[in-house]
Amino acid sequence: MSADDWYQRRREDAVGRFFRSLAESAGREGEGGSTRQGIYLFTADGSLLGAHNNRSANRHLAVAEAALQAWDALPEERRRPGAVQIAPLDETTLDRRYHRPLPPDVYVIDVHARALKRDPASGALQSCSSSVEGVTRGDGPSVDHLWIRHNEWSELVAAAGRDGKAAFPPALISRILRFHLVDNTRGEPPMWGPSEIRSSRLELIRTGPNEFRLEGEALLSTDPDPIAAQRGFDAKLSGEIAGDEKGLTRFDLLALGEHWGEGPFTRGARPGRQPFAVAFTLGQPGAVGHEVPPQGIRFEDGYYQADRH
């Protein structure tokens, strides 16, 4: 399972207590309420088999192999199917302040950001690797989710059906820009403030009965003068969407441009303006992590009404 440590370590319910007990068993007490993020391998009764907080695939494999050996060493009566019976969670006892289940009225859009480089000979864009000069971390894609409410999509597609095209409403485009056009490839990024959206446009243009093209651009920066800004992203937005007022069946959006700067928890950025991309695609129910909430939704009203808060 996947979950957001920010919620789990704060929950005052059975889920939170179970998570914190695992973290404490691994020596991650979260002193002063700090992070307990990591990967934990454990038995159904809560016995820790292994843990680490490293993005290296080799490190994860080593810890997993050691955990498997620890599992094999357990007595048979603890390993047989049904050895541990877990009572169903009582939904009425969950800590609603930090319980953010996937609502039935949203589309989940997978969001992946990635640092890019240009081929010296052809100028073609390529993914970065740790061998690229200046890239010490964050050479892989990040993972987040954008939540779009069903009524937001149906109203947008209805408007495009009437006029042939429609601008994304302020709340939705602000949500995309502020919380998802961020560099989260090296840690938890600072989100953009409302005033840091310097310019933006995103239009849905009908190209067929249930097919649409996306066109737009965005400039985000910490200073009104982008040249003086410590952090920014200047991007073109393009993509394709399919569906009708009854449902969204395809959502492919790419924000491609130049990003610069870093945040307190995203150190190690390359110097100057560098190629950067954020890709959005319709999520698949049942996929690992599908129900993990967007990082930016910790303040729910501020996420859905990003143009107002």
Coordinates of N, CA, C and O in Angstrom, one line a residue, residues 107-114 141-148 168 172-184 191-192 202 214 218 220 233 235-242 248-257 276-284 294-295 303:
Y107 N -12.0 12.6 -10.9 CA -11.1 11.9 -11.8 C -9.7 12.0 -11.3 O -9.3 13.1 -10.9
V108 N -9.0 10.9 -11.2 CA -7.6 10.9 -10.8 C -6.7 11.0 -12.0 O -6.7 10.2 -12.9
I109 N -5.9 12.0 -12.0 CA -4.9 12.2 -13.1 C -3.5 12.0 -12.5 O -3.1 12.7 -11.5
D110 N -2.8 11.1 -13.1 CA -1.4 10.8 -12.6 C -0.5 12.0 -13.1 O -0.6 12.4 -14.3
V111 N 0.4 12.4 -12.3 CA 1.3 13.5 -12.6 C 2.7 13.1 -12.4 O 3.1 12.7 -11.3
H112 N 3.5 13.3 -13.4 CA 5.0 12.9 -13.3 C 5.8 14.1 -13.8 O 5.6 14.5 -14.9
A113 N 6.7 14.6 -13.0 CA 7.6 15.7 -13.4 C 9.0 15.1 -13.6 O 9.4 14.1 -12.9
R114 N 9.8 15.7 -14.5 CA 11.1 15.1 -14.8 C 12.0 16.2 -15.3 O 11.6 17.0 -16.1
P141 N 11.6 10.3 -12.5 CA 10.3 11.0 -12.5 C 9.7 11.0 -11.1 O 9.8 10.1 -10.3
S142 N 9.0 12.1 -10.8 CA 8.3 12.2 -9.5 C 6.8 11.7 -9.7 O 6.4 11.4 -10.8
V143 N 6.1 11.5 -8.6 CA 4.8 11.0 -8.7 C 3.8 11.8 -7.8 O 4.1 12.1 -6.7
D144 N 2.7 12.2 -8.4 CA 1.7 12.9 -7.7 C 0.3 12.7 -8.4 O 0.3 12.0 -9.4
H145 N -0.7 13.2 -7.9 CA -2.0 13.1 -8.5 C -2.8 14.4 -8.5 O -2.7 15.2 -7.6
L146 N -3.4 14.7 -9.6 CA -4.3 15.8 -9.8 C -5.7 15.3 -9.6 O -6.1 14.3 -10.3
W147 N -6.6 15.9 -8.8 CA -8.0 15.6 -8.7 C -8.8 16.6 -9.4 O -8.7 17.8 -9.1
I148 N -9.6 16.1 -10.3 CA -10.6 17.0 -11.1 C -12.0 16.5 -10.8 O -12.3 15.3 -11.0
F168 N -10.2 26.9 -19.5 CA -10.3 26.2 -18.2 C -10.7 27.3 -17.2 O -10.2 28.4 -17.2
L172 N -9.7 25.6 -11.7 CA -9.1 24.4 -12.2 C -7.7 24.7 -12.7 O -6.7 24.0 -12.4
I173 N -7.5 25.8 -13.5 CA -6.2 26.1 -14.0 C -5.3 26.5 -12.9 O -4.1 26.2 -12.9
S174 N -5.8 27.3 -11.9 CA -4.9 27.7 -10.8 C -4.5 26.4 -10.0 O -3.4 26.4 -9.5
R175 N -5.4 25.4 -9.9 CA -5.0 24.2 -9.2 C -3.9 23.5 -9.9 O -2.9 23.0 -9.3
I176 N -4.0 23.4 -11.2 CA -3.0 22.7 -12.0 C -1.6 23.4 -11.9 O -0.6 22.8 -11.7
L177 N -1.7 24.8 -12.0 CA -0.4 25.5 -12.0 C 0.2 25.6 -10.7 O 1.4 25.3 -10.5
R178 N -0.6 25.9 -9.6 CA 0.0 26.1 -8.3 C 0.5 24.9 -7.7 O 1.6 24.9 -7.0
F179 N -0.2 23.8 -7.8 CA 0.1 22.6 -7.1 C 0.8 21.4 -7.9 O 1.2 20.5 -7.3
H180 N 0.8 21.6 -9.2 CA 1.3 20.5 -10.0 C 2.4 20.9 -11.0 O 3.1 20.0 -11.5
L181 N 2.6 22.2 -11.3 CA 3.7 22.6 -12.1 C 4.9 23.0 -11.2 O 5.3 24.1 -11.2
V182 N 5.3 22.0 -10.4 CA 6.3 22.2 -9.4 C 7.4 21.2 -9.6 O 7.2 20.1 -10.2
D183 N 8.6 21.5 -9.2 CA 9.7 20.6 -9.3 C 9.8 19.7 -8.0 O 10.4 20.2 -7.0
N184 N 9.2 18.6 -8.0 CA 9.2 17.7 -6.8 C 10.0 16.4 -7.1 O 9.8 15.4 -6.5
M191 N 4.9 25.1 -3.0 CA 3.9 25.3 -4.0 C 3.8 26.8 -4.4 O 4.3 27.6 -3.6
W192 N 3.3 27.0 -5.5 CA 3.3 28.4 -6.0 C 2.1 29.1 -5.3 O 1.0 28.6 -5.1
L202 N -5.1 28.2 -20.7 CA -5.3 26.8 -21.1 C -6.7 26.7 -21.6 O -7.7 27.0 -21.0
L214 N -5.7 20.5 -26.3 CA -5.4 21.5 -25.2 C -4.2 22.4 -25.7 O -3.2 21.9 -26.3
A218 N 2.1 29.0 -19.5 CA 2.1 29.5 -18.1 C 3.5 30.1 -17.7 O 4.5 29.5 -18.1
L220 N 5.3 31.1 -14.2 CA 5.3 31.2 -12.7 C 6.6 31.6 -12.2 O 7.6 31.1 -12.7
F233 N 9.1 28.9 -13.5 CA 8.8 27.9 -14.6 C 8.1 28.6 -15.7 O 7.0 29.2 -15.5
A235 N 6.5 27.7 -19.3 CA 6.2 26.5 -20.0 C 5.1 26.7 -21.0 O 4.2 27.5 -20.9
K236 N 5.1 25.9 -22.1 CA 4.0 25.7 -23.0 C 3.2 24.5 -22.6 O 3.8 23.5 -22.1
L237 N 1.9 24.6 -22.7 CA 1.0 23.5 -22.4 C 0.3 23.0 -23.6 O -0.2 23.8 -24.4
S238 N 0.3 21.7 -23.8 CA -0.4 21.1 -25.0 C -0.8 19.7 -24.6 O -0.2 19.0 -23.7
G239 N -1.8 19.2 -25.3 CA -2.3 17.8 -25.0 C -3.5 17.5 -25.8 O -4.0 18.2 -26.6
E240 N -4.1 16.3 -25.4 CA -5.3 15.8 -26.0 C -6.2 15.2 -24.9 O -5.7 14.6 -24.0
I241 N -7.5 15.4 -25.1 CA -8.5 14.9 -24.1 C -9.6 14.2 -24.9 O -9.9 14.7 -26.0
A242 N -10.2 13.2 -24.4 CA -11.4 12.6 -25.0 C -12.4 12.3 -23.9 O -12.1 12.1 -22.8
L248 N -14.9 11.3 -18.6 CA -13.6 11.6 -19.2 C -12.9 10.2 -19.5 O -12.8 9.4 -18.6
T249 N -12.5 10.0 -20.7 CA -11.9 8.8 -21.1 C -10.4 8.9 -21.4 O -9.7 7.9 -21.5
R250 N -9.9 10.1 -21.6 CA -8.5 10.3 -21.9 C -8.1 11.7 -21.4 O -8.9 12.7 -21.6
F251 N -7.0 11.8 -20.8 CA -6.4 13.1 -20.4 C -4.9 13.1 -20.5 O -4.3 12.5 -19.7
D252 N -4.4 13.7 -21.6 CA -3.0 13.7 -21.8 C -2.6 15.2 -21.9 O -3.0 15.9 -22.9
L253 N -1.8 15.7 -21.0 CA -1.4 17.1 -21.0 C 0.1 17.1 -20.7 O 0.6 16.4 -19.8
L254 N 0.9 17.9 -21.4 CA 2.3 18.1 -21.2 C 2.6 19.6 -21.0 O 2.2 20.4 -21.8
A255 N 3.3 19.9 -19.9 CA 3.8 21.2 -19.6 C 5.3 21.1 -19.8 O 6.0 20.4 -19.1
L256 N 5.8 21.8 -20.8 CA 7.3 21.7 -21.2 C 7.9 23.1 -21.3 O 7.3 23.9 -22.0
G257 N 9.0 23.3 -20.6 CA 9.6 24.6 -20.7 C 10.9 24.6 -19.9 O 11.6 23.6 -19.8
F276 N 12.6 21.2 -18.4 CA 11.8 20.5 -17.4 C 10.4 20.2 -17.9 O 9.9 21.0 -18.7
A277 N 9.8 19.1 -17.6 CA 8.5 18.7 -18.1 C 7.7 18.1 -17.0 O 8.2 17.5 -16.0
V278 N 6.4 18.4 -17.1 CA 5.4 17.8 -16.2 C 4.3 17.1 -17.1 O 3.7 17.8 -17.9
A279 N 4.1 15.8 -16.9 CA 3.2 15.1 -17.8 C 2.0 14.6 -16.9 O 2.1 14.2 -15.8
F280 N 0.8 14.8 -17.5 CA -0.5 14.4 -16.9 C -1.2 13.3 -17.7 O -1.3 13.5 -18.9
T281 N -1.6 12.3 -17.1 CA -2.4 11.3 -17.8 C -3.4 10.6 -16.9 O -3.3 10.6 -15.7
L282 N -4.5 10.2 -17.5 CA -5.6 9.7 -16.7 C -5.2 8.4 -16.0 O -4.6 7.5 -16.5
G283 N -5.5 8.4 -14.7 CA -5.1 7.3 -13.8 C -5.9 6.1 -14.0 O -7.0 6.2 -14.6
Q284 N -5.4 4.9 -13.6 CA -6.1 3.7 -13.7 C -6.5 3.2 -12.3 O -5.7 2.9 -11.5
P294 N -3.6 14.1 -3.6 CA -2.5 15.1 -4.1 C -1.8 15.7 -2.9 O -2.4 15.9 -1.9
Q295 N -0.5 16.0 -3.1 CA 0.2 16.6 -2.0 C -0.4 18.0 -1.7 O -0.4 18.3 -0.5
Y303 N -7.2 23.8 -2.2 CA -6.8 23.0 -3.4 C -7.9 23.2 -4.4 O -7.6 23.5 -5.6

